[in-house]
Each structure stands twice: as C-alpha cells, then as structure tokens.
C-alpha cells in the first residue's frame, strides 16, 4: 500500500478516521523557509468538519503539532513530522456496519484486498485522512509564496447549479465569503440551499472544484510519462470521491477546430526574468503544452461524486455473502465539494513545488 506522494518534496501519511491521530512526514522541504503556524492552522480550519450547517456535524479542532524539522521558526531542511489528534470519534455509530458493505464505498474493496478492514468511519479510506495532505500542502504553499506562485480553488458546480467555465469572469477573492466556497454570491446561495435540502433528505450530492495556478514559470513538468497535467491528474484523482479531471478547455474543446483552439504566441512585456518574454493571446491549453508549463495560468476542474454513505436504507450484502439491507448511521457530509476546495489546493501546491524542484535540479 503506497502511502508516499511526490518525488523530491514528499509526503508520507498515516492514521485512520477513528484512530489516535492523523499524521505525516514531509521530506524535501527547502531549508530557511519561515514556518507560519497560523497559516498552516488556517488551512486546516478550511478543511475541518463542523464548520457550517452544510457539512458533517463531527466537531474536531484539528490542531496541528509539528514534531521536527523546524528550528527558531524556520525549516531546517530535515523531515517535518506532524500529527493532528482525533478527539471527537463516535465509533459506536458504526458498530452495526462491522459486517456490512456500504454501497459504492471502499468497504468491500478494502476487505477483498486486505482480508480485514476498519469499519469505524471507513478507517484509512475516510476523507479524514486528507488532513495530512492539507498540512503538507500548506508547507508547500509557504515555499511557493516566496516564488510568487498563487493557487486558488473554488466550488464551480453543485448538482446542476453551475458557474461559467471561464474563471476570469469571477472575483476569486470572494471564494471564502460563504460556506460553499463559491465566488458567485447568488449561485452560492442556490448551492447552499440545494445542499441543505439534500442533507434534510438523508441524501448526498456531488459537484466540481475549479483550480487556478498563477505565477508558475515556464518549463515545469516532464515531457513523457511525468507530464505536468498527468501529475496534477494523478494527484486530484487520489482525493476521496474524485471521479474526473480535465485541464484547459478539456472535453468542451473537442467540438472546436484547431484554428479555434490554438493559442497564438505573442511578445510580452520585458521583466526581471526575460528581456523578450513570450506569452499567448489565449489560454485554451490551460497553461500546459507538451506536458510542460508555458508560463500562463494553469487551470483545471475536478469532479466529485455524491458521498457514498447516505442515511437511507439500501440493499447490500454482509461479509458472509448474504443479501441484506443497510441503514447507515454516523456523521457525513451531504456534499464533499466545499471541504474539498482546500484539499485540491494542497495537492496542487505539492505537485507544483515537487515538479519545480525537479525542474531546478535537472536544468543545465
């Protein structure tokens, strides 16, 4: 079971939903980076449960403790170990599911693979494990901040309520102004209402997160199997409940011709890095060409399915292969999308930093 992500900047995570703690070890963190604990905690607060009426009612402080790799407020270059203790487990809510498989959940596949599973909140397959990703992503963001690279994700669709796919139409600074994390005030209210209705029915619903990376220099990414968009897709599809990934124009671009899709090159304004920089007149490519960043905004979309655990009776089987029904209990998100926004950002930050460090290490 692979629990390590990245090549140079890496995260190895551990823990289960109802265990003692979630934690990880970040290796490859550059030395001398100021470690802003308030920022790291604020990133965790964006992901934490119980933050609004449209999320799970599990109430965890998710207070992070750094155990190593930091001295006098800066990174030392050594591995950074951290933990976030679980304090609000209700394992008894899952006792009736000890021998039952929740439809479309990882219960069955984990059991088949390992012959044993932690039924308490899904164990290792729980979205609570993404805490480690958010901490590592926050550390990566602290490095990228010094390089002028900014990452902003937002909720662009819940159910059939969707924003325009052109992110430039919105003021992304408004993303955190509502519980849904949508920069369109009216659409955010509609999304919030829909999620509340679905939650009252004991059901769940899916949606889409859009992410934009600004300031990534040209040249990041590998030309063959480790293309930058492939690494981003790999990272996004490793997030719980993620079912689809597209960058640039994505699937919508198949209806157009090359003459409409091609991003024409143009001379840019001179800057500190280049006397004759090159830019593009459009950005249908999503900031990546041939698997390598071209200096334009990188943007992509991640589709998330409805949460598998619903509070309605469903047909299933038990671990003895007998037909039965399941009436799940526990505290679950009616829509994972709002809390997935900081997770998408975290995984993006890790990919961009990891690939940038590889780019610098191999550049002649």
Coordinates of C-alpha atoms in Angstrom, one line a residue:
X1 CA 0.0 0.0 0.0
X2 CA 1.7 3.2 -1.2
X3 CA 1.4 6.0 1.4
X4 CA 4.0 8.3 0.0
X5 CA 3.4 11.1 -2.6
X6 CA 6.0 13.1 -4.5
X7 CA 9.5 12.7 -5.8
X8 CA 11.6 15.4 -4.2
X9 CA 9.0 17.2 -2.0
X10 CA 7.3 14.1 -0.5
X11 CA 4.5 13.4 2.0
X12 CA 4.1 10.0 3.8
X13 CA 0.9 9.9 5.7
X14 CA -0.5 7.7 8.4
X15 CA -3.6 7.3 10.6
X16 CA -7.3 6.3 10.5
X17 CA -10.5 8.1 10.9
X18 CA -11.2 6.8 14.4
X19 CA -7.6 6.1 15.5
X20 CA -5.5 8.2 17.9
X21 CA -4.3 10.7 15.3
X22 CA -3.7 11.6 11.7
X23 CA -0.2 12.5 10.8
X24 CA 2.6 12.6 8.3
X25 CA 6.2 13.2 7.4
X26 CA 7.2 15.8 4.8
X27 CA 10.6 15.4 3.3
X28 CA 12.4 17.6 0.8
X29 CA 11.2 20.9 2.4
X30 CA 13.7 23.6 1.5
X31 CA 15.7 25.0 4.4
X32 CA 15.3 28.5 5.7
X33 CA 11.5 28.9 4.9
X34 CA 9.7 30.8 7.6
X35 CA 7.0 28.5 9.1
X36 CA 3.8 30.4 9.6
X37 CA 1.9 28.2 12.1
X38 CA -1.2 30.5 11.9
X39 CA -1.3 30.0 8.1
X40 CA -1.0 26.2 8.4
X41 CA -3.8 26.1 11.0
X42 CA -6.0 28.3 8.9
X43 CA -5.7 25.9 6.0
X44 CA -6.7 23.1 8.3
X45 CA -9.6 25.1 9.5
X46 CA -10.9 25.4 6.0
X47 CA -11.0 21.6 5.7
X48 CA -12.2 20.8 9.3
X49 CA -15.6 19.2 9.9
X50 CA -18.4 21.0 11.7
X51 CA -17.6 24.4 10.1
X52 CA -21.2 25.1 8.8
X53 CA -24.7 23.6 8.6
X54 CA -24.0 22.0 5.3
X55 CA -21.1 19.9 6.5
X56 CA -20.7 16.9 8.8
X57 CA -21.5 17.6 12.4
X58 CA -18.4 15.9 13.6
X59 CA -16.7 18.6 15.6
X60 CA -12.9 18.5 15.6
X61 CA -10.4 21.3 16.3
X62 CA -7.9 19.7 14.0
X63 CA -5.0 21.3 15.9
X64 CA -1.7 20.5 14.2
X65 CA 1.5 19.8 16.2
X66 CA 4.9 20.0 14.4
X67 CA 7.3 17.4 15.8
X68 CA 10.5 18.0 13.9
X69 CA 12.2 19.9 11.0
X70 CA 11.6 23.4 12.4
X71 CA 14.0 25.5 14.5
X72 CA 13.5 29.0 15.6
X73 CA 10.6 29.4 13.3
X74 CA 12.2 28.3 10.0
X75 CA 12.5 24.9 8.2
X76 CA 15.9 23.2 8.7
X77 CA 15.8 21.0 5.6
X78 CA 15.2 17.9 7.8
X79 CA 12.0 15.9 7.6
X80 CA 9.0 17.7 9.2
X81 CA 6.9 15.3 11.3
X82 CA 3.4 16.3 12.4
X83 CA 0.2 15.0 14.0
X84 CA -3.4 16.1 14.3
X85 CA -5.1 14.2 17.1
X86 CA -8.6 12.8 16.8
X87 CA -10.8 14.0 19.7
X88 CA -14.4 13.5 18.6
X89 CA -14.8 10.0 17.4
X90 CA -18.2 8.2 17.8
X91 CA -17.1 4.7 16.9
X92 CA -20.3 3.1 18.2
X93 CA -22.2 4.7 15.4
X94 CA -20.5 2.2 13.1
X95 CA -20.9 -1.0 15.1
X96 CA -23.9 -2.2 13.1
X97 CA -21.8 -1.8 9.9
X98 CA -19.0 -4.1 11.2
X99 CA -20.1 -6.9 8.8
X100 CA -21.9 -4.9 6.1
X101 CA -20.6 -3.3 3.0
X102 CA -21.8 0.2 2.2
X103 CA -22.8 0.6 -1.5
X104 CA -20.2 2.4 -3.6
X105 CA -17.9 2.8 -0.6
X106 CA -14.4 1.4 -0.2
X107 CA -15.6 -1.1 2.5
X108 CA -15.8 -4.0 0.0
X109 CA -12.6 -3.4 -2.0
X110 CA -10.5 -2.9 1.2
X111 CA -11.9 -6.2 2.6
X112 CA -11.1 -8.0 -0.7
X113 CA -7.6 -6.6 -0.9
X114 CA -6.5 -7.0 2.8
X115 CA -8.9 -9.5 4.3
X116 CA -9.6 -7.1 7.1
X117 CA -11.0 -3.6 7.4
X118 CA -11.5 -0.9 9.9
X119 CA -15.3 -0.3 9.8
X120 CA -15.1 2.8 12.1
X121 CA -15.8 5.7 9.8
X122 CA -14.1 3.9 6.9
X123 CA -10.7 3.7 8.6
X124 CA -7.9 4.5 6.2
X125 CA -10.4 5.2 3.3
X126 CA -12.0 8.0 5.2
X127 CA -11.7 11.6 3.9
X128 CA -10.4 12.5 7.3
X129 CA -7.0 11.2 6.1
X130 CA -6.8 14.2 3.9
X131 CA -5.7 16.2 6.9
X132 CA -2.1 15.2 6.2
X133 CA -2.4 16.4 2.6
X134 CA -3.6 19.8 3.8
X135 CA -0.7 20.2 6.2
X136 CA 1.8 19.2 3.6
X137 CA 0.1 21.5 1.1
X138 CA 0.3 24.4 3.5
X139 CA 4.0 23.9 3.8
X140 CA 4.4 23.7 0.1
X141 CA 2.4 27.0 -0.2
X142 CA 4.8 28.7 2.1
X143 CA 7.6 27.9 -0.3
X144 CA 5.6 28.8 -3.4
X145 CA 4.5 32.1 -1.8
X146 CA 8.2 33.2 -1.9
X147 CA 8.3 32.4 -5.6
X148 CA 5.2 34.5 -6.4
X149 CA 3.1 31.4 -7.2
X150 CA -0.6 31.6 -6.1
X151 CA -3.1 28.7 -6.0
X152 CA -6.9 29.4 -5.8
X153 CA -9.6 26.8 -6.0
X154 CA -13.3 27.3 -5.7
X155 CA -16.6 25.5 -6.0
X156 CA -17.8 25.9 -9.5
X157 CA -20.7 23.4 -9.5
X158 CA -23.1 21.6 -7.1
X159 CA -25.6 19.3 -8.7
X160 CA -27.0 21.1 -11.7
X161 CA -26.1 24.6 -10.4
X162 CA -23.0 25.7 -12.3
X163 CA -20.8 28.7 -12.8
X164 CA -19.5 29.7 -16.2
X165 CA -16.3 27.6 -17.0
X166 CA -14.3 30.8 -17.6
X167 CA -12.7 31.6 -14.2
X168 CA -11.7 35.1 -15.3
X169 CA -15.3 36.2 -15.1
X170 CA -15.2 35.9 -11.3
X171 CA -13.6 37.7 -8.4
X172 CA -11.9 34.7 -6.8
X173 CA -11.1 36.7 -3.6
X174 CA -14.8 36.2 -2.7
X175 CA -14.4 32.4 -2.6
X176 CA -14.2 32.2 1.2
X177 CA -17.1 34.6 1.8
X178 CA -19.7 31.8 2.0
X179 CA -19.9 28.2 3.3
X180 CA -20.0 26.7 -0.2
X181 CA -16.7 28.5 -1.3
X182 CA -18.2 29.8 -4.5
X183 CA -17.2 33.3 -5.8
X184 CA -20.7 34.0 -7.2
X185 CA -22.9 35.2 -4.4
X186 CA -26.3 34.2 -6.0
X187 CA -25.1 30.8 -7.2
X188 CA -23.5 30.2 -3.8
X189 CA -26.9 30.8 -2.1
X190 CA -28.6 28.5 -4.5
X191 CA -25.9 25.8 -4.0
X192 CA -26.2 26.2 -0.2
X193 CA -30.0 25.8 -0.4
X194 CA -29.6 22.6 -2.5
X195 CA -27.1 21.0 -0.2
X196 CA -29.3 21.8 2.8
X197 CA -32.3 20.2 1.1
X198 CA -30.3 17.1 0.2
X199 CA -29.0 16.8 3.8
X200 CA -32.5 17.0 5.2
X201 CA -33.5 14.1 3.0
X202 CA -30.6 12.0 4.3
X203 CA -29.0 12.0 0.8
X204 CA -25.9 13.4 -0.8
X205 CA -24.9 15.3 -4.0
X206 CA -21.7 15.9 -6.0
X207 CA -20.1 18.8 -7.8
X208 CA -17.0 20.3 -9.3
X209 CA -14.0 22.2 -8.0
X210 CA -12.1 24.5 -10.3
X211 CA -8.5 25.4 -9.5
X212 CA -6.3 28.2 -10.9
X213 CA -2.5 28.5 -10.6
X214 CA -1.0 31.9 -11.2
X215 CA 2.7 32.7 -11.5
X216 CA 4.1 29.2 -12.3
X217 CA 7.1 29.8 -14.6
X218 CA 7.5 28.2 -18.0
X219 CA 9.5 24.9 -18.1
X220 CA 8.0 23.0 -15.2
X221 CA 7.0 19.4 -16.0
X222 CA 8.4 16.4 -17.8
X223 CA 7.9 15.6 -21.5
X224 CA 6.8 12.0 -21.4
X225 CA 5.3 10.0 -18.6
X226 CA 5.5 12.7 -15.9
X227 CA 3.8 15.4 -17.8
X228 CA 2.7 18.2 -15.5
X229 CA -1.0 17.8 -16.3
X230 CA -0.6 14.0 -15.8
X231 CA 0.9 14.6 -12.3
X232 CA -1.9 17.0 -11.5
X233 CA -4.5 14.5 -12.7
X234 CA -2.8 11.7 -10.6
X235 CA -2.9 14.0 -7.5
X236 CA -6.5 15.0 -8.0
X237 CA -7.8 11.6 -8.7
X238 CA -6.2 10.3 -5.5
X239 CA -8.5 12.5 -3.4
X240 CA -11.5 10.8 -1.9
X241 CA -14.7 10.9 -4.1
X242 CA -12.9 12.4 -7.1
X243 CA -14.2 10.9 -10.3
X244 CA -13.0 13.2 -13.1
X245 CA -10.2 15.6 -14.1
X246 CA -9.8 18.0 -17.1
X247 CA -7.5 20.9 -17.7
X248 CA -7.6 23.8 -20.1
X249 CA -10.6 23.5 -22.4
X250 CA -10.9 19.8 -21.6
X251 CA -13.8 17.9 -23.0
X252 CA -15.5 21.1 -24.3
X253 CA -12.7 21.7 -26.7
X254 CA -13.5 18.6 -28.8
X255 CA -16.3 20.5 -30.6
X256 CA -13.9 23.1 -32.0
X257 CA -11.3 23.1 -34.7
X258 CA -7.6 23.7 -34.4
X259 CA -7.9 27.1 -35.8
X260 CA -10.2 28.0 -32.9
X261 CA -8.2 26.1 -30.2
X262 CA -4.6 27.1 -31.0
X263 CA -3.1 29.6 -28.6
X264 CA -1.2 32.1 -30.8
X265 CA 2.1 33.3 -29.4
X266 CA 2.9 37.0 -28.9
X267 CA 5.8 39.0 -27.5
X268 CA 5.2 40.0 -23.8
X269 CA 6.4 42.9 -21.8
X270 CA 10.1 42.8 -20.6
X271 CA 10.5 41.8 -17.0
X272 CA 13.3 40.9 -14.5
X273 CA 13.5 37.3 -15.7
X274 CA 13.4 37.9 -19.5
X275 CA 14.2 40.7 -21.8
X276 CA 11.9 39.4 -24.5
X277 CA 9.3 37.2 -22.8
X278 CA 6.8 35.2 -24.8
X279 CA 3.1 35.0 -24.0
X280 CA -0.1 33.7 -25.7
X281 CA -3.1 35.6 -26.9
X282 CA -5.5 33.0 -25.5
X283 CA -5.1 30.1 -23.0
X284 CA -7.1 27.2 -24.2
X285 CA -4.2 25.0 -23.3
X286 CA -4.6 25.7 -19.6
X287 CA -1.0 26.8 -19.1
X288 CA 0.5 23.5 -20.2
X289 CA 1.8 22.4 -23.6
X290 CA 3.5 19.1 -24.2
X291 CA 3.3 18.3 -20.5
X292 CA 5.4 21.4 -19.6
X293 CA 4.1 24.7 -18.2
X294 CA 4.2 27.7 -20.6
X295 CA 4.0 30.5 -18.1
X296 CA 0.3 31.2 -18.5
X297 CA -2.3 30.5 -15.8
X298 CA -2.8 26.7 -15.2
X299 CA -6.4 25.9 -14.7
X300 CA -8.3 22.6 -14.3
X301 CA -11.5 21.1 -12.9
X302 CA -12.1 18.1 -10.6
X303 CA -15.4 16.3 -10.5
X304 CA -16.5 14.8 -7.1
X305 CA -19.3 12.2 -6.8
X306 CA -22.0 12.3 -4.2
X307 CA -20.7 10.9 -0.8
X308 CA -21.3 7.1 -0.7
X309 CA -22.7 6.9 2.8
X310 CA -26.3 8.1 2.8
X311 CA -28.8 8.0 5.7
X312 CA -31.3 5.9 3.8
X313 CA -31.9 2.1 3.7
X314 CA -30.0 0.4 0.8
X315 CA -29.6 -3.1 -0.5
X316 CA -26.2 -4.7 0.3
X317 CA -24.5 -7.9 1.4
X318 CA -22.6 -8.8 4.5
X319 CA -19.1 -10.2 4.7
X320 CA -20.6 -13.7 4.6
X321 CA -22.1 -13.0 1.1
X322 CA -25.7 -12.8 2.3
X323 CA -28.2 -10.4 0.9
X324 CA -29.4 -7.8 3.4
X325 CA -30.1 -4.1 3.9
X326 CA -28.1 -1.4 5.5
X327 CA -29.4 1.7 7.3
X328 CA -26.2 3.7 7.9
X329 CA -25.5 6.0 10.8
X330 CA -22.7 8.4 11.6
X331 CA -21.9 11.9 10.6
X332 CA -21.2 12.6 7.0
X333 CA -21.0 15.4 4.5
X334 CA -24.1 15.8 2.3
X335 CA -21.7 17.3 -0.3
X336 CA -17.9 16.9 -0.1
X337 CA -17.2 19.8 -2.5
X338 CA -16.9 22.8 -0.2
X339 CA -14.4 21.0 2.1
X340 CA -12.6 19.5 -1.0
X341 CA -11.5 23.0 -2.1
X342 CA -8.5 23.3 0.3
X343 CA -7.6 19.7 -0.4
X344 CA -7.4 20.4 -4.2
X345 CA -5.3 23.4 -3.4
X346 CA -3.0 21.4 -1.2
X347 CA -2.4 18.7 -3.7
X348 CA -1.8 21.3 -6.4
X349 CA 0.8 23.0 -4.2
X350 CA 2.6 19.8 -3.6
X351 CA 2.7 18.9 -7.3
X352 CA 3.8 22.3 -8.4
X353 CA 6.6 22.6 -5.8
X354 CA 7.7 19.0 -6.4
X355 CA 7.9 19.5 -10.2
X356 CA 9.6 22.9 -9.8
X357 CA 12.3 21.4 -7.6
X358 CA 12.8 18.6 -10.2
X359 CA 13.0 21.3 -12.9
X360 CA 15.6 23.2 -11.0
X361 CA 17.6 20.1 -10.2
X362 CA 17.8 19.0 -13.9
X363 CA 18.1 22.4 -15.6
X364 CA 21.5 23.0 -17.1

